[in-house]
Amino acid sequence: MNQLNTVVAEKHVDRFNMKYASKENVTGFCRSSQLKVADFSFNFLVGRIPKCLEYLPRLSFQGNCLQGQELKQRSSIQCAGASPASAKSQPVVNPNHQPAEYVSKHHRASKPVWLLALEIVTGTMVGSLFLVAVLAAFQRCNKKSSIIIPWKKSGSQKDHTAVYIDPEFLKDVRRYSRQELEVACEDFSNIIGSSPDSVVYKGTMKGGPEIAVISLCIKEEHWTGYLELYFQREVADLARLNHENIGKLLGYCREDTPFTRMLVFDYASNGTLHDHLHCYEEGCQFSWTRRMKIAIGIARGLKYLHTEVEPPFTISELNSSAVYLTEEFSPKLVDFESWKTILERSEKNSGSIGSQGAICVLPNSLEARHLDTKGNIFAFGVLLLEIISGRPPYCKDKGYLVDWAKDYLEMPDEMSCVVDPEMKFFRYEDLKVICEVITLCVNPDTTVRPSMRELCSMLESRIDTSVSVELKSSSLAWAELALLS
């Protein structure tokens, strides 16, 4: 069968176009009884399709300039410039075998200009948003600061230190004014403690709550950009702590006229553990049971700091002066690192400070607080020894407390020698547990020292602090006093 399947001879196309243009009847193709397929797609044919061709089973006239049909035709602009001569230069082909050059031009012409512009604008916006997101994530990862605060290096110098402060550090921490703290602390006359680095005042806020205010003892000319960074980081770290055996930070005070840096804590009415352990007045000594309760409370606080806070938080100077006692003698750990230590560390970080003292990036030493949990555990062992012996960690006569006690800690017959001689009663079973924990804590091999989770579990499970034990110790004490009288 001789079918017209793919290509129609050029002379027939020319004749076909001319007849359409003159509106004559087409008979050349209609007379062929063997014609089954006619493909006149993508030419410049004009006029109307002859009715004699409509019987064909497969027929295509798309891509021309025909009239009265719903087929896809060329645009009026393309058809306006068409002529039989131009049609002659265009081959009549099957759309499945179009030249690549023509297909490409056809598709480009079919896409509106406004759609192309929309795609370009949309792509640019998406790319810009992605770039902004990447930069924001990068800044968060590096914890770069975004606010520049000038600090004077000295009273006689005009140059300043540019300090980059993260605005997110203290956004959730209350900031007190110096004036309201001055009123609460009776013009800062109610001093309840002091050290070379700080003074502690007692105050009462409007409405009744009592507060303890720690004021840093440092002159403005000695205050550096490094110290300001550390102060704000420390306030942020202390504010996130929330445990019954940890001192609660209520807020801070930061003013420049007069120069002020203060911390505001909940007030613990019974002073420090050091005050009670080294009290030489009659009747001020703690009972054995109370000492055991305080020891367990300190262990719980340290366990919280080491294992339940992320990143871990450690007490820089863990000793009896860092333990405050509430009205019920519940211990609360309060710590703010010595500024002398910070100044020494700031000198080591001088490489981060430019010629004008500008700290451009938060030093790595400030990114995470102290991570020396093993050092905390050693200090906890020394503190336990101080609690049961009533002796200071160091004295001129006997040297270091640990060195003095090591000969007694592991000897059952001599173990009672470490107990405070003022104690009238103690439980030997408790003493064995305490001495075992102390020995583990002060082991020179830091890899052998247990975690605070393990040590706290040992104390809680093996030491009895029930009311019955308290009553027993009290009755024995009264009986002994009766015999002595």
Coordinates of C-alpha atoms in Angstrom, one line a residue:
M1 CA 0.0 0.0 0.0
N2 CA 1.5 3.4 -1.0
Q3 CA 0.6 5.6 2.0
L4 CA 1.5 9.3 2.4
N5 CA 3.1 8.7 5.8
T6 CA 5.9 11.2 6.5
V7 CA 6.7 13.5 3.7
V8 CA 4.5 15.2 1.1
A9 CA 6.3 16.2 -2.1
E10 CA 7.2 19.9 -2.3
K11 CA 5.4 20.5 -5.6
H12 CA 2.1 19.1 -4.1
V13 CA 2.5 21.5 -1.1
D14 CA 2.9 24.4 -3.4
R15 CA -0.1 23.5 -5.5
F16 CA -2.1 22.8 -2.4
N17 CA -1.3 26.2 -1.0
M18 CA -2.1 28.0 -4.2
K19 CA -5.5 26.2 -4.5
Y20 CA -6.3 27.1 -0.9
A21 CA -5.4 30.7 -1.6
S22 CA -7.7 30.8 -4.7
K23 CA -10.4 29.0 -2.8
E24 CA -10.6 26.2 -5.5
N25 CA -11.6 22.6 -4.8
V26 CA -8.7 20.3 -4.2
T27 CA -8.9 17.1 -6.1
G28 CA -5.3 15.8 -6.4
F29 CA -5.2 14.1 -3.0
C30 CA -8.9 13.4 -2.8
R31 CA -8.8 11.2 -5.9
S32 CA -6.2 8.8 -4.4
S33 CA -8.1 5.8 -3.0
Q34 CA -4.9 4.6 -1.3
L35 CA -4.4 7.7 0.8
K36 CA -4.8 6.9 4.5
V37 CA -2.6 9.3 6.4
A38 CA -2.1 13.0 5.6
D39 CA 0.2 15.1 7.8
F40 CA 0.3 18.8 6.9
S41 CA 1.6 20.0 10.3
F42 CA 3.8 23.1 10.9
N43 CA 3.6 24.8 7.5
F44 CA 2.0 28.0 6.3
L45 CA -1.1 26.6 4.8
V46 CA -4.0 29.1 4.6
G47 CA -7.7 29.0 3.9
R48 CA -10.0 26.1 4.9
I49 CA -9.5 22.3 4.9
P50 CA -11.4 20.6 2.0
K51 CA -14.3 18.4 3.1
C52 CA -13.0 15.6 0.9
L53 CA -10.0 15.1 3.2
E54 CA -12.1 14.8 6.4
Y55 CA -12.8 11.1 5.8
L56 CA -9.1 10.2 6.4
P57 CA -8.5 8.1 9.5
R58 CA -5.3 10.0 10.4
L59 CA -5.1 13.7 9.6
S60 CA -3.1 16.6 11.0
F61 CA -3.1 20.3 10.1
Q62 CA -1.7 21.9 13.3
G63 CA 0.8 24.7 13.1
N64 CA -0.5 26.3 10.0
C65 CA -2.6 29.5 9.2
L66 CA -5.9 27.7 8.5
Q67 CA -9.3 29.2 9.4
G68 CA -12.4 27.8 11.1
Q69 CA -10.6 25.0 13.0
E70 CA -10.0 24.5 16.7
L71 CA -6.5 23.0 16.0
K72 CA -3.5 24.9 17.3
Q73 CA -2.4 27.3 14.6
R74 CA 0.4 29.8 14.2
S75 CA 0.0 33.3 15.6
S76 CA -1.5 36.0 13.5
I77 CA 1.9 37.8 13.4
Q78 CA 3.6 34.8 12.0
C79 CA 0.8 34.2 9.5
A80 CA 0.8 37.8 8.3
G81 CA 4.3 37.5 6.8
A82 CA 3.7 34.1 5.3
S83 CA 3.6 33.6 1.5
P84 CA 3.6 30.7 -0.9
A85 CA 7.3 31.4 -1.4
S86 CA 8.1 31.2 2.3
A87 CA 6.0 28.1 2.6
K88 CA 8.0 26.5 -0.1
S89 CA 11.2 26.9 2.0
Q90 CA 9.5 25.1 4.9
P91 CA 9.5 21.3 4.7
V92 CA 6.3 19.5 5.5
V93 CA 7.3 16.9 8.1
N94 CA 5.9 14.7 10.7
P95 CA 6.1 16.4 14.1
N96 CA 7.8 13.4 15.6
H97 CA 10.7 14.0 13.2
Q98 CA 11.1 17.8 13.4
P99 CA 14.6 19.2 13.0
A100 CA 16.2 20.1 16.4
E101 CA 16.8 23.7 15.4
Y102 CA 13.1 24.3 14.5
V103 CA 11.8 22.6 17.7
S104 CA 14.0 24.7 19.9
K105 CA 12.9 28.0 18.2
H106 CA 9.3 26.9 18.4
H107 CA 9.4 26.2 22.1
R108 CA 11.2 29.4 22.9
A109 CA 8.6 31.4 21.0
S110 CA 5.8 29.6 22.9
K111 CA 7.0 30.8 26.4
P112 CA 5.6 34.2 27.3
V113 CA 8.1 36.9 28.3
W114 CA 6.3 37.7 31.6
L115 CA 6.6 34.0 32.6
L116 CA 10.3 34.0 32.0
A117 CA 10.7 37.2 34.0
L118 CA 8.7 35.7 36.9
E119 CA 10.9 32.7 37.0
I120 CA 14.0 34.9 37.1
V121 CA 12.6 37.0 40.0
T122 CA 11.4 34.0 41.9
G123 CA 14.7 32.2 41.6
T124 CA 16.6 35.3 42.7
M125 CA 14.4 35.7 45.8
V126 CA 14.7 32.0 46.8
G127 CA 18.5 32.2 46.4
S128 CA 18.7 35.4 48.5
L129 CA 16.5 33.8 51.3
F130 CA 18.7 30.7 51.3
L131 CA 21.9 32.8 51.6
V132 CA 20.4 34.8 54.5
A133 CA 19.4 31.6 56.3
V134 CA 22.9 30.2 55.9
L135 CA 24.6 33.3 57.2
A136 CA 22.2 33.5 60.2
A137 CA 23.0 29.8 61.0
F138 CA 26.7 30.5 60.7
Q139 CA 26.5 33.4 63.1
R140 CA 24.5 31.4 65.7
C141 CA 27.0 28.5 65.5
N142 CA 29.9 30.9 66.1
K143 CA 28.0 32.9 68.8
K144 CA 29.3 36.1 67.4
S145 CA 28.3 39.3 69.3
S146 CA 26.3 42.0 67.7
I147 CA 26.4 45.0 70.0
I148 CA 29.5 47.2 70.5
I149 CA 29.9 48.8 73.9
P150 CA 32.8 51.2 74.7
W151 CA 34.7 50.7 77.9
K152 CA 37.4 53.0 79.2
K153 CA 40.8 51.4 79.7
S154 CA 41.8 53.9 82.4
G155 CA 40.7 57.2 83.7
S156 CA 43.6 59.0 82.1
Q157 CA 43.3 57.4 78.7
K158 CA 40.9 58.4 76.0
D159 CA 41.0 55.2 74.0
H160 CA 38.3 52.7 74.4
T161 CA 37.9 48.9 74.4
A162 CA 35.3 47.7 71.9
V163 CA 33.4 44.9 73.5
Y164 CA 31.0 42.7 71.5
I165 CA 28.1 41.7 73.7
D166 CA 25.6 39.0 72.7
P167 CA 22.2 40.7 73.3
E168 CA 20.6 37.3 74.1
F169 CA 22.8 36.7 77.2
L170 CA 20.8 38.6 79.7
K171 CA 17.4 39.2 78.1
D172 CA 15.6 36.9 80.6
V173 CA 17.5 38.1 83.7
R174 CA 16.1 40.9 85.9
R175 CA 18.3 44.0 86.0
Y176 CA 18.1 46.0 89.3
S177 CA 19.1 49.6 89.6
R178 CA 21.8 50.6 92.1
Q179 CA 19.3 52.9 93.8
E180 CA 16.7 50.2 94.6
L181 CA 19.5 47.9 95.9
E182 CA 20.9 50.8 98.0
V183 CA 17.5 51.3 99.6
A184 CA 17.0 47.6 100.2
C185 CA 20.5 47.2 101.8
E186 CA 20.1 50.4 104.0
D187 CA 22.7 52.4 102.1
F188 CA 24.9 49.3 101.8
S189 CA 25.6 49.4 105.6
N190 CA 24.3 45.9 106.3
I191 CA 27.4 43.9 105.6
I192 CA 27.1 40.1 106.2
G193 CA 30.3 38.9 104.6
S194 CA 33.4 40.1 102.7
S195 CA 36.5 38.9 100.9
P196 CA 39.3 40.6 99.0
D197 CA 37.2 40.4 95.8
S198 CA 33.7 41.1 97.0
V199 CA 31.4 42.4 99.8
V200 CA 28.1 40.7 100.6
Y201 CA 25.1 42.8 101.9
K202 CA 21.8 41.7 103.3
G203 CA 18.7 43.6 102.0
T204 CA 15.0 43.5 102.1
M205 CA 13.0 44.4 99.0
K206 CA 9.7 46.2 99.0
G207 CA 7.1 43.5 99.8
G208 CA 9.2 41.5 102.2
P209 CA 11.6 39.1 100.4
E210 CA 15.1 39.1 101.7
I211 CA 18.1 39.2 99.4
A212 CA 21.8 38.8 99.5
V213 CA 23.8 41.3 97.3
I214 CA 27.3 40.4 96.2
S215 CA 29.2 43.6 95.1
L216 CA 32.4 43.1 93.2
C217 CA 35.4 45.0 94.6
I218 CA 37.2 46.3 91.5
K219 CA 38.0 49.8 90.3
E220 CA 36.7 51.1 87.0
E221 CA 40.2 51.6 85.6
H222 CA 40.9 47.9 86.2
W223 CA 37.7 46.7 84.5
T224 CA 38.5 45.3 81.1
G225 CA 36.5 44.2 78.1
Y226 CA 37.4 40.6 79.0
L227 CA 35.9 41.0 82.5
E228 CA 32.7 42.5 81.1
L229 CA 32.3 39.5 78.8
Y230 CA 32.9 37.2 81.7
F231 CA 30.5 39.0 84.0
Q232 CA 27.6 38.8 81.6
R233 CA 28.4 35.2 80.7
E234 CA 28.5 34.3 84.4
V235 CA 25.2 36.0 85.1
A236 CA 23.6 34.1 82.2
D237 CA 25.0 30.8 83.4
L238 CA 23.9 31.3 87.1
A239 CA 20.4 32.4 86.0
R240 CA 19.7 29.1 84.3
L241 CA 20.3 27.1 87.5
N242 CA 17.2 25.8 89.3
H243 CA 17.7 23.3 92.2
E244 CA 16.8 23.3 95.9
N245 CA 20.5 23.0 96.8
I246 CA 21.7 25.7 94.5
G247 CA 21.6 29.4 95.4
K248 CA 18.9 31.1 93.2
L249 CA 20.2 34.2 91.2
L250 CA 17.4 36.8 91.2
G251 CA 19.1 39.4 89.0
Y252 CA 22.1 41.7 88.6
C253 CA 23.1 45.3 88.6
R254 CA 25.3 47.0 86.0
E255 CA 25.9 50.7 86.1
D256 CA 28.8 53.0 85.2
T257 CA 28.1 56.0 87.4
P258 CA 29.2 55.1 90.0
F259 CA 30.8 52.0 88.6
T260 CA 28.8 49.0 89.9
R261 CA 28.7 45.3 89.2
M262 CA 26.4 43.3 91.6
L263 CA 24.7 40.0 91.8
V264 CA 21.4 39.5 93.7
F265 CA 20.6 36.1 95.3
D266 CA 17.9 34.7 97.5
Y267 CA 19.0 35.3 101.1
A268 CA 20.0 32.3 103.2
S269 CA 19.3 33.3 106.8
N270 CA 21.8 31.0 108.6
G271 CA 25.0 32.2 107.0
T272 CA 27.7 30.0 105.6
L273 CA 28.6 26.4 106.6
H274 CA 32.1 27.8 107.4
D275 CA 30.6 30.0 110.1
H276 CA 29.0 27.1 111.9
L277 CA 31.9 24.5 111.5
H278 CA 34.4 26.9 112.9
C279 CA 32.3 28.5 115.6
Y280 CA 34.0 28.4 119.0
E281 CA 31.1 29.6 121.0
E282 CA 29.3 27.2 123.3
G283 CA 26.2 25.6 121.8
C284 CA 26.8 26.5 118.1
Q285 CA 28.1 23.1 117.0
F286 CA 26.0 21.0 114.6
S287 CA 24.8 17.6 115.5
W288 CA 26.0 14.5 113.6
T289 CA 22.6 14.1 111.8
R290 CA 22.5 17.7 110.7
R291 CA 26.0 17.4 109.3
M292 CA 25.0 14.3 107.4
K293 CA 21.9 16.0 106.0
I294 CA 24.1 19.0 104.8
A295 CA 26.6 16.6 103.2
I296 CA 23.9 14.8 101.3
G297 CA 22.3 18.1 100.2
I298 CA 25.7 19.3 98.9
A299 CA 26.1 16.0 97.0
R300 CA 22.6 16.5 95.4
G301 CA 23.5 20.0 94.3
L302 CA 26.8 18.9 92.7
K303 CA 25.1 16.0 91.0
Y304 CA 22.6 18.4 89.5
L305 CA 25.3 20.7 88.3
H306 CA 27.5 17.9 86.8
T307 CA 24.8 15.7 85.2
E308 CA 21.6 17.6 84.8
V309 CA 22.8 20.9 83.4
E310 CA 24.0 21.2 79.8
P311 CA 26.8 22.1 79.4
P312 CA 27.9 21.0 82.9
F313 CA 28.5 23.6 85.6
T314 CA 31.1 23.4 88.2
I315 CA 31.9 25.3 91.4
S316 CA 35.1 27.2 90.9
E317 CA 36.0 27.4 94.6
L318 CA 34.1 24.6 96.4
N319 CA 34.6 25.0 100.1
S320 CA 32.5 25.6 103.3
S321 CA 32.3 29.4 102.5
A322 CA 30.5 28.6 99.3
V323 CA 27.7 26.7 101.1
Y324 CA 24.9 28.9 102.5
L325 CA 22.3 27.6 104.9
T326 CA 18.6 28.4 104.9
E327 CA 16.4 28.8 107.9
E328 CA 15.9 25.0 108.0
F329 CA 19.7 24.5 107.5
S330 CA 19.3 23.3 104.0
P331 CA 22.6 23.8 102.0
K332 CA 22.7 26.0 99.0
L333 CA 25.8 26.3 96.8
V334 CA 26.7 29.8 95.7
D335 CA 29.7 30.5 93.5
F336 CA 31.2 33.4 91.7
E337 CA 34.7 33.0 90.5
S338 CA 37.4 35.1 92.1
W339 CA 38.1 38.2 89.9
K340 CA 41.8 37.7 90.6
T341 CA 41.6 34.4 88.8
I342 CA 39.8 35.9 85.9
L343 CA 42.3 38.7 85.6
E344 CA 45.1 36.2 85.5
R345 CA 43.2 34.3 82.7
S346 CA 42.6 37.5 80.8
E347 CA 46.4 38.1 80.6
K348 CA 46.7 34.6 79.0
N349 CA 44.1 35.5 76.5
S350 CA 45.8 38.8 75.5
G351 CA 46.3 37.4 72.0
S352 CA 42.6 37.9 71.5
I353 CA 42.9 41.6 72.4
G354 CA 44.0 44.1 69.8
S355 CA 46.2 47.1 70.2
Q356 CA 43.3 49.1 71.5
G357 CA 42.1 46.3 73.7
A358 CA 39.3 45.3 71.3
I359 CA 38.0 41.8 71.7
C360 CA 36.5 40.8 68.4
V361 CA 35.5 37.3 69.1
L362 CA 34.4 35.7 72.4
P363 CA 37.5 33.7 73.6
N364 CA 37.1 29.9 73.7
S365 CA 37.6 30.0 77.5
L366 CA 34.3 31.8 77.8
E367 CA 32.3 29.6 75.6
A368 CA 31.9 26.9 78.2
R369 CA 32.2 27.4 81.9
H370 CA 34.5 25.3 84.1
L371 CA 34.5 21.7 83.0
D372 CA 36.8 20.3 85.7
T373 CA 34.2 18.0 87.3
K374 CA 37.0 15.8 88.7
G375 CA 38.5 18.8 90.5
N376 CA 35.1 19.5 92.0
I377 CA 34.9 15.9 93.2
F378 CA 38.3 16.2 95.0
A379 CA 37.1 19.5 96.6
F380 CA 33.9 17.7 97.7
G381 CA 36.0 15.0 99.5
V382 CA 37.9 17.7 101.3
L383 CA 34.6 19.4 102.3
L384 CA 33.2 16.2 103.7
L385 CA 36.4 15.8 105.8
E386 CA 35.9 19.4 107.0
I387 CA 32.3 18.7 107.9
I388 CA 33.0 15.6 110.1
S389 CA 36.3 16.9 111.6
G390 CA 35.5 20.5 112.2
R391 CA 39.0 21.4 111.0
P392 CA 39.9 23.9 108.2
P393 CA 41.3 22.5 105.0
Y394 CA 44.7 23.9 105.9
C395 CA 46.3 25.1 109.1
K396 CA 49.9 25.9 110.0
D397 CA 50.2 23.4 112.8
K398 CA 49.1 20.3 110.9
G399 CA 49.3 21.3 107.3
Y400 CA 46.8 20.1 104.8
L401 CA 43.7 18.4 106.2
V402 CA 43.9 15.5 103.6
D403 CA 47.5 14.7 104.5
W404 CA 46.7 14.6 108.2
A405 CA 43.6 12.4 107.8
K406 CA 44.9 9.8 105.3
D407 CA 46.4 7.7 108.0
Y408 CA 43.0 7.3 109.7
L409 CA 40.6 7.0 106.7
E410 CA 41.2 3.4 105.9
M411 CA 41.9 2.1 109.4
P412 CA 38.7 1.0 111.2
D413 CA 40.3 1.2 114.6
E414 CA 41.6 4.7 114.0
M415 CA 38.7 6.1 111.9
S416 CA 37.0 7.8 114.8
C417 CA 40.1 10.1 115.2
V418 CA 38.9 12.2 112.3
V419 CA 35.6 13.1 114.1
D420 CA 35.2 16.5 115.6
P421 CA 36.2 16.2 119.3
E422 CA 33.3 18.4 120.2
M423 CA 30.8 15.8 118.9
K424 CA 29.0 14.0 121.7
F425 CA 27.4 11.4 119.4
F426 CA 28.0 10.0 115.9
R427 CA 27.0 6.8 114.1
Y428 CA 29.9 4.6 113.2
E429 CA 28.1 3.1 110.2
D430 CA 27.7 6.6 108.7
L431 CA 31.4 7.4 109.5
K432 CA 32.5 4.3 107.5
V433 CA 30.5 5.5 104.5
I434 CA 31.8 9.0 104.7
C435 CA 35.4 7.9 105.0
E436 CA 34.9 5.6 102.0
V437 CA 33.5 8.4 99.9
I438 CA 36.3 10.8 101.0
T439 CA 39.0 8.2 100.0
L440 CA 37.4 7.8 96.5
C441 CA 37.2 11.6 96.1
V442 CA 40.8 12.5 97.0
N443 CA 42.4 9.7 95.0
P444 CA 45.4 11.2 93.1
D445 CA 44.4 9.2 90.0
T446 CA 41.5 11.3 88.6
T447 CA 40.4 8.5 86.3
V448 CA 39.5 6.4 89.4
R449 CA 37.3 9.1 91.0
P450 CA 33.6 8.3 90.7
S451 CA 31.0 10.6 89.3
M452 CA 28.8 12.7 91.6
R453 CA 25.9 10.6 90.6
E454 CA 27.6 7.5 92.1
L455 CA 28.8 9.3 95.2
C456 CA 25.4 10.9 95.8
S457 CA 23.8 7.4 95.5
M458 CA 26.2 6.0 98.0
L459 CA 25.4 8.7 100.6
E460 CA 21.7 8.6 100.1
S461 CA 21.3 4.8 100.3
R462 CA 23.7 4.1 103.2
I463 CA 23.3 7.0 105.6
D464 CA 20.3 7.3 107.8
T465 CA 19.0 10.8 108.4
S466 CA 15.6 9.8 109.7
V467 CA 13.8 11.6 112.6
S468 CA 14.4 8.5 114.8
V469 CA 18.1 8.9 114.5
E470 CA 17.9 12.6 115.3
L471 CA 15.8 11.9 118.4
K472 CA 18.3 9.2 119.5
S473 CA 21.3 11.5 119.2
S474 CA 19.4 14.2 121.1
S475 CA 18.4 11.9 124.0
L476 CA 22.0 10.6 124.3
A477 CA 23.3 14.1 124.4
W478 CA 20.9 15.1 127.2
A479 CA 21.8 11.9 129.1
E480 CA 25.5 12.7 128.9
L481 CA 24.9 16.3 130.0
A482 CA 22.9 15.0 133.0
L483 CA 25.7 12.7 134.0
L484 CA 28.3 15.5 133.8
S485 CA 26.2 17.7 135.9

